mmCIF file of C-alpha atoms in Angstrom:
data_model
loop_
_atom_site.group_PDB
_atom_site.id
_atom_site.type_symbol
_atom_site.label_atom_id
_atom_site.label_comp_id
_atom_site.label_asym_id
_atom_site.label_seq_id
_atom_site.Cartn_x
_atom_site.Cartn_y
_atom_site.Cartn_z
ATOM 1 C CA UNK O 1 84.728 107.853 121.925
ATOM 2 C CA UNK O 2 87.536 107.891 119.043
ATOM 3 C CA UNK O 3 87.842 108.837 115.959
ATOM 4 C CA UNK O 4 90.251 108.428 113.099
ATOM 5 C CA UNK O 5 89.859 111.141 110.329
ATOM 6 C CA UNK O 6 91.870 110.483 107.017
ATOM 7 C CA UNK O 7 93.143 113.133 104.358
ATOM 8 C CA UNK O 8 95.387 113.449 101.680
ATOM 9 C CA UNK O 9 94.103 111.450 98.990
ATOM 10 C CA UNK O 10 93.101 112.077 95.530
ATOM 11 C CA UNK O 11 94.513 111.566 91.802
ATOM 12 C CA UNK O 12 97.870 111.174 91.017
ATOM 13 C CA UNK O 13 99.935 109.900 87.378
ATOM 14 C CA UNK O 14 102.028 107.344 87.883
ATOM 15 C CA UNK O 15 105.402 108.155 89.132
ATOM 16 C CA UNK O 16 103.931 110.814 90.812
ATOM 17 C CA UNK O 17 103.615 110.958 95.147
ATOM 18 C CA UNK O 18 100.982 111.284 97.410
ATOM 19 C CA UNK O 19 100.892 111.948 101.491
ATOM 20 C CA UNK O 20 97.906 110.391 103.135
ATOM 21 C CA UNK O 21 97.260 111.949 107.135
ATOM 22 C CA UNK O 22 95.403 110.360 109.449
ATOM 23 C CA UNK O 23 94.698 111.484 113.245
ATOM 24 C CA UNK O 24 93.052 109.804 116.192
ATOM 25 C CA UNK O 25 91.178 112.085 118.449
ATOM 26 C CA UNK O 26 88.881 111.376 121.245
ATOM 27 C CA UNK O 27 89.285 109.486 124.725
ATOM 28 C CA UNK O 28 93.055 108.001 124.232
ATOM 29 C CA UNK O 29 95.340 107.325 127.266
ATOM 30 C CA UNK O 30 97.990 105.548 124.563
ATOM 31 C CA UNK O 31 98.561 103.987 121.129
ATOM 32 C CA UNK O 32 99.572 100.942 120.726
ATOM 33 C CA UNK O 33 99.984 100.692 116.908
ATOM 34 C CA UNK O 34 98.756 102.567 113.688
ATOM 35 C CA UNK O 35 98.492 100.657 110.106
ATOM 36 C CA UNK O 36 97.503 101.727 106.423
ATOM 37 C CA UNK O 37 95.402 99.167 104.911
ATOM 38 C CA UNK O 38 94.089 99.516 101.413
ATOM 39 C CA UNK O 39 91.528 97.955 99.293
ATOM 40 C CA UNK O 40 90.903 97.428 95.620
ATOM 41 C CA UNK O 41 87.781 96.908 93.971
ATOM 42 C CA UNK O 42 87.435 93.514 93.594
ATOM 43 C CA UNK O 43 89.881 92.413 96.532
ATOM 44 C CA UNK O 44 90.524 91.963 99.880
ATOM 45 C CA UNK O 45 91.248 94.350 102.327
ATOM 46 C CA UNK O 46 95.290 94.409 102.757
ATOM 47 C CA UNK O 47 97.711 95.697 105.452
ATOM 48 C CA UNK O 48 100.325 98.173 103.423
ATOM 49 C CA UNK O 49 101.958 99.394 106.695
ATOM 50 C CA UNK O 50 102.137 99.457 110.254
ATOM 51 C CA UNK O 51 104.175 101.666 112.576
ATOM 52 C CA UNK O 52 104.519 100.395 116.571
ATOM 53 C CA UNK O 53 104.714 102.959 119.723
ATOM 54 C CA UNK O 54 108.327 102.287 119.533
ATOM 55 C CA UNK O 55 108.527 102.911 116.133
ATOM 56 C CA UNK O 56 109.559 99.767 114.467
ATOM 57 C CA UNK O 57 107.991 99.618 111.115
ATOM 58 C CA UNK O 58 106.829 96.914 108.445
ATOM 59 C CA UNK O 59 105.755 96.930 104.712
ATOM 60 C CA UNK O 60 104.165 94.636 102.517
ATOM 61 C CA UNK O 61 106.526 93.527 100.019
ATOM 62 C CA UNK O 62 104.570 95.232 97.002
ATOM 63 C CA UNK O 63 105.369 98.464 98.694
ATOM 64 C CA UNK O 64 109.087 98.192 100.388
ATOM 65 C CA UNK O 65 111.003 101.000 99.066
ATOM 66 C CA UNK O 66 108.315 103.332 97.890
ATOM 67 C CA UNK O 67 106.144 103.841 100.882
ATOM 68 C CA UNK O 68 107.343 105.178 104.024
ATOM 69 C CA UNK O 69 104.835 104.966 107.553
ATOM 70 C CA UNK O 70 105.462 107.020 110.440
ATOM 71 C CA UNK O 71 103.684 109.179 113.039
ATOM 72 C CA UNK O 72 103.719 111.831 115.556
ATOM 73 C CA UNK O 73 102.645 110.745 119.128
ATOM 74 C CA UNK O 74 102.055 114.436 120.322
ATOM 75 C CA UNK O 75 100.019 114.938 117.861
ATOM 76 C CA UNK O 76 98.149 111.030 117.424
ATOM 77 C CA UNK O 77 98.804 110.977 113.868
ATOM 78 C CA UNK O 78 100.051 108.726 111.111
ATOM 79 C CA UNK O 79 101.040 109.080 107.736
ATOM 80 C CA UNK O 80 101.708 107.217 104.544
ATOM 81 C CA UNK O 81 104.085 109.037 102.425
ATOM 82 C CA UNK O 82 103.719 107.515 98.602
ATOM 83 C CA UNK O 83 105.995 107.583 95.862
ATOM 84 C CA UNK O 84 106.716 106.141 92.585
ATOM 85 C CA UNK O 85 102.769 105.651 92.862
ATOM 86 C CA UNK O 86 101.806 102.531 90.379
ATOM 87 C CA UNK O 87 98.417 101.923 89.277
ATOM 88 C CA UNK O 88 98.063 98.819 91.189
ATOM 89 C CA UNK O 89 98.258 101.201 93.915
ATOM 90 C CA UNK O 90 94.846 102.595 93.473
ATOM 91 C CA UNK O 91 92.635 101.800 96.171
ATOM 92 C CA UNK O 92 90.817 102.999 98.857
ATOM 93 C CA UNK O 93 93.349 103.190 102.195
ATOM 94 C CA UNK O 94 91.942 103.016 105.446
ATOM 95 C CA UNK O 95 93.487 103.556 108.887
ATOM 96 C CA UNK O 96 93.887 101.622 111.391
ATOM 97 C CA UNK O 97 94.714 102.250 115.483
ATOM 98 C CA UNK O 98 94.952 99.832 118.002
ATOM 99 C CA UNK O 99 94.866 102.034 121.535
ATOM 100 C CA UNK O 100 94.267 102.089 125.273
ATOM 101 C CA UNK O 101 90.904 104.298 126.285
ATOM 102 C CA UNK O 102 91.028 106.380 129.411
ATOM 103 C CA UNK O 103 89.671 104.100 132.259
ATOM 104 C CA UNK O 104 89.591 101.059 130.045
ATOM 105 C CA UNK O 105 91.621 97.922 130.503
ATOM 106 C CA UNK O 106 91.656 96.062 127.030
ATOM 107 C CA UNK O 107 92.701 97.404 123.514
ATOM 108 C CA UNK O 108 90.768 98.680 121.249
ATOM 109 C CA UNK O 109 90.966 98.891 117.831
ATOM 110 C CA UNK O 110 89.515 101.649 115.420
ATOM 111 C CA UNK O 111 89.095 102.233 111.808
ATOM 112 C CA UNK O 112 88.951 105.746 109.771
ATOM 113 C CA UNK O 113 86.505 106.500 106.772
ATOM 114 C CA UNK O 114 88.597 105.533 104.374
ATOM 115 C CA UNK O 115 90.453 107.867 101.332
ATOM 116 C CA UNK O 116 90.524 107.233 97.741
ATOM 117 C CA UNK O 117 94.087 107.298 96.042
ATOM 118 C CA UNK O 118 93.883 107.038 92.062
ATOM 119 C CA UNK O 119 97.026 106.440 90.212
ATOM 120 C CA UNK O 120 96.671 107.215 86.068
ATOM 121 C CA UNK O 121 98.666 105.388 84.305
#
């Protein structure tokens, strides 16, 4: 099996940064792509970032500039670096990795538990 394990959330005063982790462990032969998504109270679920095996990277607009995505393939693990946090940021933020299973032919795709980031204004 696989699992995604998030960390680095919490509360944070606007203007202020935040670091979110998250690492895939289990049966992986490869990643194909890892994404933050994040999601309000009250909203939809939204894609903030995703980083590809090559390492090309997209934002959602609300975010370009202030949120940087990358990840280290030794060690199967993304992160979200934060700054110039907003309260419209707050949200829960949720990983996301789509990846090839040992001695499985088709993608898979996997969600973590999920970390709460607070921004005071």
């Amino acid at each position: 099996q696989v699992q995604l394990v998030e960390s680095g959330g919490g509360l944070v005063q606007a203007g202020g940064s935040l670091r979110l982790s998250c690492a895939a462990s289990g049966s992986i032969f490869s990643i194909t792509s890892m994404a933050w998504y994040r999601q309000a109270p009250g909203k939809e679920r939204e894609l903030v970032a995703v980083i590809s095996s090559g390492g090309s990277t997209s934002y959602v607009d609300s975010v370009k500039g202030r949120f940087t995505i990358s990840r280290d393939s030794a060690k199967n693990t993304a992160y979200l670096q934060m700054n110039s946090l907003k309260p419209e940021d707050t949200a829960v933020y949720y990983c996301k990795a789509v990846l090839m299973r040992w001695a499985i032919s088709r993608e898979s795709q996997y969600w973590g538990q999920g970390t709460q980031v607070t921004v005071s204004s």
